[in-house]
C-alpha positions in Angstrom: -150.6 -16.6 -26.0 -150.2 -20.0 -24.4 -147.4 -21.9 -22.7 -145.3 -25.0 -23.3 -144.7 -26.6 -19.9 -142.0 -29.2 -19.3 -142.0 -30.8 -15.9 -139.4 -33.3 -14.5 -138.3 -34.4 -17.9 -135.9 -37.3 -18.0 -134.8 -38.9 -21.2 -131.9 -41.1 -22.5 -131.3 -43.1 -25.7 -131.3 -46.9 -25.6 -127.7 -48.0 -25.2 -126.6 -44.6 -24.0 -124.3 -44.6 -20.9 -126.1 -41.6 -19.3 -129.3 -39.6 -19.7 -129.5 -36.6 -22.1 -131.9 -34.9 -19.6 -132.4 -35.5 -15.9 -135.4 -34.1 -14.1 -135.6 -30.9 -16.2 -138.4 -28.4 -15.8 -139.1 -25.1 -17.7 -141.9 -23.0 -19.3 -142.0 -21.2 -22.6 -144.5 -18.7 -24.1 -145.6 -19.6 -27.6 -145.1 -16.0 -28.9 -141.4 -16.0 -28.0 -138.6 -15.8 -30.6 -136.4 -18.2 -28.6 -132.8 -19.0 -29.5 -131.6 -22.4 -28.3 -127.9 -22.8 -27.7 -125.5 -25.2 -26.0 -122.4 -27.3 -26.6 -122.6 -30.1 -29.3 -124.1 -33.2 -27.9 -126.1 -31.5 -25.1 -129.5 -32.4 -26.5 -130.7 -29.4 -28.5 -132.1 -31.5 -31.4 -133.2 -34.2 -29.0 -135.4 -31.6 -27.2 -136.9 -30.5 -30.5 -137.7 -34.2 -31.3 -139.3 -34.7 -27.9 -141.5 -31.6 -28.6 -142.4 -33.0 -32.0 -143.6 -36.2 -30.3 -146.4 -34.2 -28.8 -148.1 -34.2 -32.2 -148.6 -38.0 -31.8 -151.0 -39.8 -29.6 -149.3 -41.3 -26.5 -149.5 -44.8 -27.8 -147.8 -43.8 -31.1 -144.8 -42.0 -29.7 -141.4 -43.4 -30.6 -139.4 -41.7 -27.9 -140.1 -42.8 -24.3 -139.4 -40.3 -21.5 -140.4 -39.7 -17.9 -142.0 -36.5 -16.8 -144.6 -34.3 -18.5 -144.6 -32.1 -21.6 -147.8 -30.1 -21.9 -148.5 -27.9 -24.9 -151.7 -26.5 -26.4 -150.1 -26.0 -29.8 -148.9 -28.3 -32.6 -145.3 -28.3 -33.7 -143.6 -28.2 -37.1 -139.9 -29.0 -37.7 -137.4 -27.4 -40.0 -136.0 -28.8 -42.3 -139.3 -30.2 -43.5 -139.2 -33.8 -44.7 -140.4 -33.8 -48.3 -141.9 -36.7 -50.1 -140.2 -35.9 -53.4 -137.4 -33.3 -53.7 -137.5 -33.5 -57.5 -141.0 -32.0 -57.8 -141.5 -28.4 -58.8 -141.0 -25.8 -56.0 -144.6 -24.7 -56.3 -145.7 -28.3 -55.5 -143.3 -28.4 -52.6 -144.9 -25.3 -51.1 -148.3 -26.8 -51.5 -147.1 -30.0 -49.7 -145.9 -27.9 -46.8 -148.8 -25.5 -46.7 -151.8 -26.8 -48.7 -154.0 -23.8 -47.8 -151.5 -21.1 -48.7 -152.3 -18.8 -51.6 -149.7 -18.2 -54.3 -149.8 -14.4 -53.8 -149.0 -14.9 -50.1 -146.1 -17.1 -51.0 -144.7 -14.6 -53.5 -144.9 -11.9 -50.7 -143.0 -14.1 -48.3 -140.3 -15.0 -50.8 -139.9 -11.4 -51.8 -139.2 -10.6 -48.1 -136.5 -13.3 -48.2 -135.0 -11.9 -51.4 -135.9 -14.9 -53.6 -136.9 -14.5 -57.3 -140.3 -15.8 -58.4 -138.8 -18.0 -61.0 -138.0 -20.6 -58.3 -141.7 -21.6 -58.4 -141.2 -23.3 -61.8 -137.9 -25.0 -61.1 -137.5 -28.5 -59.6 -136.8 -28.0 -55.9 -133.7 -30.2 -56.0 -132.1 -27.8 -58.5 -132.3 -24.8 -56.1 -129.3 -23.7 -54.1 -129.1 -24.7 -50.5 -129.9 -21.1 -49.5 -133.0 -21.0 -51.8 -134.2 -24.3 -50.5 -133.9 -23.0 -46.9 -135.8 -19.8 -47.7 -138.6 -21.6 -49.6 -139.2 -24.1 -46.7 -139.1 -21.4 -44.1 -141.5 -19.2 -46.0 -143.9 -22.1 -46.5 -143.8 -23.1 -42.9 -144.5 -19.6 -41.7 -147.3 -19.2 -44.2 -150.5 -19.2 -42.2 -148.6 -19.5 -38.9 -150.6 -22.5 -37.7 -147.8 -24.2 -35.8 -145.1 -23.4 -33.3 -142.0 -23.9 -35.4 -138.9 -25.8 -34.3 -136.1 -24.5 -36.6 -132.9 -26.6 -36.4 -129.7 -24.9 -37.7 -131.0 -23.2 -40.8 -127.7 -21.2 -41.3 -125.4 -24.1 -42.1 -123.9 -23.5 -45.6 -125.7 -20.1 -46.0 -123.6 -17.3 -47.2 -123.5 -14.0 -45.3 -126.1 -12.3 -47.5 -128.5 -15.2 -47.1 -128.0 -15.3 -43.3 -128.8 -11.6 -43.1 -131.9 -12.0 -45.2 -133.2 -15.0 -43.2 -132.3 -13.3 -39.9 -134.2 -10.1 -40.9 -137.2 -12.3 -42.0 -137.3 -14.3 -38.7 -137.2 -11.0 -36.8 -140.6 -10.1 -38.2 -142.0 -13.4 -37.0 -142.7 -15.0 -33.6 -143.6 -18.3 -32.1 -140.5 -20.4 -32.8 -137.5 -22.1 -31.3 -134.3 -21.5 -33.3 -131.2 -23.6 -32.9 -128.1 -21.8 -34.3 -124.4 -21.4 -33.5 -124.1 -18.1 -35.3 -124.0 -15.4 -32.6 -124.8 -12.5 -35.0 -127.7 -14.4 -36.5 -129.2 -15.2 -33.0 -128.8 -11.5 -32.0 -130.6 -10.5 -35.2 -133.8 -12.4 -34.7 -134.4 -13.7 -31.1 -135.8 -12.1 -28.0 -135.3 -14.9 -25.5 -132.5 -17.4 -25.1 -132.5 -20.9 -23.7 -129.1 -22.5 -22.9 -128.6 -26.2 -22.2 -125.8 -26.0 -19.7 -123.8 -28.8 -18.1 -126.2 -29.3 -15.2 -129.4 -27.3 -16.0 -131.4 -25.5 -18.6 -131.4 -21.8 -18.3 -133.8 -19.3 -19.9 -133.4 -15.5 -20.0 -135.1 -12.6 -21.7 -132.9 -11.1 -24.4 -130.7 -12.1 -27.3 -127.6 -14.4 -27.1 -125.3 -11.5 -26.4 -127.5 -10.4 -23.4 -127.5 -14.0 -22.1 -123.8 -14.4 -22.6 -123.0 -11.1 -20.8 -125.1 -12.3 -17.9 -123.4 -15.7 -17.9 -119.9 -14.1 -17.8 -121.0 -12.0 -14.8 -122.4 -15.1 -13.0 -119.3 -17.2 -13.9 -117.0 -14.4 -12.6 -119.0 -14.2 -9.3 -119.0 -18.0 -8.8 -115.2 -18.2 -9.5 -114.6 -15.4 -7.0 -116.9 -17.0 -4.4 -115.3 -20.3 -5.0 -111.8 -19.0 -4.3 -113.1 -17.2 -1.2 -114.7 -20.4 0.1 -111.5 -22.4 -0.6 -109.5 -20.0 1.5 -112.1 -20.2 4.3 -112.1 -23.9 4.2 -108.3 -24.0 4.5 -108.4 -21.6 7.5 -111.2 -23.7 9.1 -109.2 -26.9 8.5 -106.2 -25.4 10.3 -108.3 -24.0 13.2 -110.2 -27.3 13.6 -106.9 -29.3 13.6 -105.5 -27.0 16.3 -108.7 -27.2 18.4 -108.8 -31.0 18.0 -105.2 -31.1 19.3 -105.9 -28.8 22.3 -109.1 -30.7 23.2 -107.3 -34.1 23.1 -104.4 -32.7 25.1 -106.8 -31.2 27.7 -108.8 -34.5 27.9 -105.6 -36.5 28.5 -104.5 -34.1 31.3 -107.5 -35.3 33.4 -106.3 -38.8 33.5 -104.2 -39.8 36.4 -104.8 -36.7 38.6 -104.2 -37.5 42.3 -107.1 -37.2 44.8 -105.7 -34.0 46.4 -105.8 -32.1 43.1 -109.3 -33.3 42.5 -110.3 -32.1 46.0 -108.9 -28.6 45.1 -111.3 -28.4 42.1 -108.7 -28.8 39.4 -110.3 -31.8 37.8 -113.7 -30.1 37.3 -111.9 -27.1 35.9 -110.0 -29.2 33.4 -113.2 -31.0 32.5 -115.1 -27.8 31.7 -112.2 -26.5 29.7 -112.1 -29.7 27.7 -115.8 -29.6 27.0 -115.5 -26.0 25.7 -112.6 -27.0 23.4 -114.6 -30.0 22.1 -117.6 -27.7 21.4 -115.3 -25.3 19.6 -113.8 -28.1 17.5 -117.3 -29.4 16.6 -118.5 -25.8 15.7 -115.5 -25.3 13.4 -116.1 -28.7 11.7 -119.8 -27.8 11.2 -118.8 -24.4 9.7 -116.4 -26.2 7.4 -119.1 -28.6 6.3 -121.4 -25.8 5.5 -118.7 -24.0 3.5 -117.9 -27.2 1.6 -121.7 -27.7 0.9 -122.0 -24.0 -0.3 -118.9 -24.5 -2.5 -120.4 -27.6 -4.1 -123.2 -25.5 -5.4 -120.8 -23.4 -7.5 -119.2 -23.9 -10.9 -121.7 -26.5 -12.0 -122.5 -24.7 -15.3 -119.1 -23.0 -16.1 -118.0 -24.3 -19.4 -114.6 -25.9 -19.4 -113.2 -24.1 -22.4 -109.6 -25.1 -22.2 -107.0 -23.2 -24.3 -106.3 -24.8 -27.7 -102.7 -24.7 -28.9 -101.2 -24.7 -32.3 -97.5 -24.5 -33.3 -97.4 -23.4 -37.0 -94.2 -23.9 -38.9 -92.3 -20.7 -39.7 -91.6 -20.3 -43.4 -88.3 -18.9 -44.5 -89.9 -16.3 -46.8 -92.3 -13.5 -45.9 -94.7 -14.4 -48.8 -96.3 -17.8 -48.8 -98.8 -17.5 -51.7 -99.7 -15.0 -54.4 -102.7 -15.0 -56.8 -102.4 -12.4 -59.5 -105.4 -11.6 -61.7 -106.7 -15.2 -61.5 -109.9 -16.3 -63.1 -111.4 -19.8 -62.8 -113.7 -21.5 -65.3 -115.9 -24.5 -65.4 -115.9 -25.4 -69.1 -116.7 -22.1 -70.8 -118.4 -20.6 -67.7 -116.5 -18.3 -65.5 -116.8 -19.1 -61.8 -114.7 -16.3 -60.4 -113.0 -13.4 -62.1 -109.8 -11.4 -61.6 -108.9 -12.4 -58.1 -105.6 -11.1 -56.7 -104.3 -11.6 -53.2 -101.0 -12.0 -51.4 -100.7 -14.1 -48.2 -97.8 -13.3 -45.8 -96.7 -15.0 -42.6 -99.2 -14.6 -39.8 -102.0 -13.3 -42.0 -105.5 -14.9 -42.1 -107.3 -14.1 -45.4 -111.1 -14.7 -45.5 -112.8 -15.3 -48.8 -116.3 -13.8 -48.8 -119.1 -14.1 -51.4 -122.3 -15.7 -52.3 -122.6 -19.5 -52.4 -121.3 -20.9 -55.6 -119.1 -17.9 -56.5 -115.9 -19.9 -56.4 -114.6 -19.6 -52.8 -114.0 -23.3 -52.4 -112.7 -23.5 -55.9 -109.9 -21.0 -55.0 -108.9 -23.2 -52.1 -108.7 -26.1 -54.5 -106.7 -24.0 -56.8 -104.1 -23.3 -54.1 -103.9 -27.1 -53.5 -103.7 -27.9 -57.2 -100.7 -25.6 -57.6 -99.0 -27.0 -54.5 -96.9 -30.0 -55.2 -95.5 -30.8 -51.7 -92.1 -30.0 -50.3 -90.2 -31.2 -53.3 -91.0 -28.3 -55.8 -93.0 -25.3 -56.5 -95.3 -24.8 -59.4 -96.7 -21.7 -61.1 -98.7 -21.8 -64.2 -101.1 -20.3 -66.7 -104.3 -21.8 -68.1 -103.7 -25.1 -66.3 -106.3 -27.9 -65.8 -107.5 -28.6 -62.3 -108.3 -32.1 -61.2 -109.7 -33.3 -64.5 -113.2 -32.0 -63.6 -113.6 -29.4 -66.3 -112.2 -26.7 -64.0 -109.3 -24.6 -65.3 -107.8 -21.3 -64.5 -105.8 -18.5 -66.0 -103.5 -15.9 -64.4 -100.6 -16.4 -62.1 -100.5 -18.5 -58.9 -97.3 -18.8 -56.8 -97.0 -21.2 -53.9 -93.9 -21.1 -51.7 -91.5 -24.0 -52.3 -91.2 -26.6 -49.5 -94.3 -25.6 -47.6 -96.6 -27.9 -45.7 -100.3 -27.3 -46.0 -103.1 -28.5 -43.7 -106.7 -28.6 -44.8 -110.2 -28.7 -43.3 -112.9 -29.7 -45.9 -116.5 -28.7 -45.6 -117.4 -32.3 -46.6 -117.5 -34.9 -43.8 -119.0 -37.8 -45.7 -115.6 -39.5 -46.1 -115.2 -40.1 -42.4 -115.2 -43.9 -41.7 -113.8 -46.0 -38.9 -112.7 -44.7 -35.5 -110.9 -41.6 -34.6 -107.7 -43.7 -34.2 -108.1 -44.9 -37.8 -108.4 -41.4 -39.1 -105.4 -40.2 -37.1 -103.3 -43.0 -38.7 -104.7 -42.1 -42.1 -103.7 -38.5 -41.7 -100.4 -39.4 -40.1 -101.0 -37.3 -36.9 -100.2 -38.0 -33.3 -103.3 -39.8 -31.9 -102.7 -38.7 -28.3 -102.4 -35.1 -29.3 -105.6 -35.3 -31.5 -107.6 -36.9 -28.7 -106.4 -34.2 -26.3 -107.6 -31.5 -28.7 -111.0 -33.3 -29.0 -111.4 -33.4 -25.3 -110.7 -29.7 -25.0 -113.5 -29.2 -27.6 -115.9 -31.0 -25.2 -115.7 -34.3 -27.1 -116.8 -37.2 -25.0 -114.3 -40.0 -24.4 -117.1 -42.5 -25.1 -117.0 -41.5 -28.7 -113.3 -42.3 -29.3 -113.9 -46.0 -30.0 -117.2 -45.5 -32.0 -117.7 -45.6 -35.7 -117.4 -42.0 -37.0 -120.2 -42.4 -39.5 -122.6 -42.4 -36.5 -121.3 -39.1 -35.2 -123.3 -35.9 -35.4 -122.2 -33.3 -38.0 -120.7 -31.2 -35.3 -118.7 -34.1 -33.9 -117.4 -34.9 -37.4 -116.3 -31.3 -37.9 -114.4 -31.4 -34.6 -112.6 -34.5 -35.8 -111.5 -32.6 -39.0 -110.4 -29.5 -37.0 -108.5 -31.6 -34.4 -106.7 -33.5 -37.1 -105.6 -30.2 -38.8 -104.5 -28.7 -35.4 -102.4 -31.8 -34.8 -100.5 -31.1 -38.0 -97.6 -28.6 -38.1 -97.9 -26.6 -41.3 -96.9 -23.4 -42.9 -100.4 -22.7 -44.3 -103.9 -23.8 -43.2 -106.7 -23.9 -45.7 -110.1 -24.2 -43.9 -113.3 -24.4 -45.9 -116.4 -23.6 -43.7 -114.9 -25.1 -40.6 -117.5 -23.9 -38.2 -120.6 -25.5 -39.8 -122.4 -27.3 -36.9 -119.7 -26.3 -34.4 -121.1 -25.0 -31.1 -120.6 -21.4 -30.0 -118.1 -22.2 -27.1 -115.9 -24.2 -29.4 -116.0 -21.4 -32.0 -114.7 -19.0 -29.3 -111.9 -21.4 -28.4 -110.9 -21.6 -32.0 -111.0 -17.8 -32.4 -108.7 -17.4 -29.3 -106.3 -20.0 -30.6 -106.0 -18.3 -34.0 -105.4 -14.9 -32.4 -102.8 -16.3 -30.0 -100.8 -18.4 -32.4 -101.3 -16.4 -35.7 -101.0 -19.1 -38.3 -101.0 -18.2 -42.0 -104.5 -19.2 -43.2 -107.0 -18.8 -46.0 -110.5 -19.5 -44.7 -114.0 -19.6 -46.1 -116.5 -18.9 -43.3 -119.9 -17.2 -43.0 -119.9 -16.5 -39.3 -119.7 -12.7 -39.1 -118.4 -12.6 -35.5 -115.7 -15.0 -36.4 -114.6 -13.0 -39.4 -114.6 -9.7 -37.5 -112.3 -11.1 -34.8 -110.0 -13.4 -36.8 -109.6 -12.2 -40.4 -106.7 -9.8 -41.1 -108.1 -9.3 -44.6 -111.4 -10.1 -46.4 -111.4 -10.6 -50.1 -114.7 -10.5 -51.9 -115.1 -13.2 -54.6 -117.7 -12.6 -57.3 -118.4 -13.7 -60.8 -120.8 -13.4 -63.7 -122.1 -16.9 -63.1 -122.3 -19.2 -60.1 -122.4 -23.0 -59.9 -124.1 -25.0 -57.3 
């Protein structure tokens, strides 16, 4: 076992208005299974990049920082940058781990529930989950490096997350960035949190860390309120003492000689000195209380309440799917799906990647023709892409639908441009983004330069800015930080919109979904 020591680390990107890290110090053991968490934009990936720079000689490093990073290990980063994604998977494995034996790789993949036939398929034809599992298995093969694993769960279905989590739990010597609370609890034994003003490390999983954080936050809030009351009392007492001292001082002036001879003037002077001393003591106590108070609340996350005002539909039922099957050409994507969505219900679609969950959301949209009319159908073409369906689909007439897509590549221009394109109130959308810890500095920037988490927040804020009868959200939480996920959960529970959602965060589904429908098929498409 060795350590990674970071001392007085300060780093900021060129052109950035403020540093990502300021005078940060911490130590890690290289046999830890460390979960790394924090709000979007706090520097999780940046920290991994700075650690990766230690593989280079000082004169070759591309990121300049102040302070020291000392490590006796070499680092490797996930996802691994491949030279050719079209080569066979077996060749990809050999590129990542040249010394690994094929039997060892088969053993690792079997632990990850991956079939052996992936060896002989082009890597680019594998599903996202299969690619993730192959790269992780190859990186752990031989365990020569300390691994920096950056958000492996995005786009993984529930079964794949469970398999990868169980696999990582058998390993050690890695830092894992993930926003999936159940996944972190499954495979980590230490937690590092990048807070607002410091980096905090504790022994235990995310749930252990979060429970401790809630206790600390509650204590600080209580202590803060007590100190505020003390400061108010001290201010009142100091103001009274100041008034008494000034009045006593003024009474010395103009005293006649006979009163001075009787000793009244020395008496008044001593009384004045005591009052001035009391006033100064009260002011010093007030200053100490203010200084103590300033040490509190520095790392409490400002998770303001999100609001949503869904439209109320005049009928109880909003949508019905009755024995619906969807096809791609002659191939069945999903089979015999039935569901009924009523006001205030939140239906979650669950199933393996490629089983047709996103397609069902598209089907609801395809059968929705806006406020003018309703459509039902049978064996109707969808979007001219070879997709068609059979069965009965009913969408309430006159409804308004709001969507969040899992794809963010279409985002161009500024947030204001997107608000105008979506016909939503810009002020409301910016307010929602600020509550999601979105920096004001980003409002005027080109959205194509945003991180994936920031792009997702733009899509969610736009949807929350729309009043709708039905919300269709497709993997909305990919790349979204844990605290924002909790805000969104509380909002959905408070305002109870009608929703059909595809999501793989188990904690989110357990809290939010009123019904879970499993989607399966004989075939899947990537």
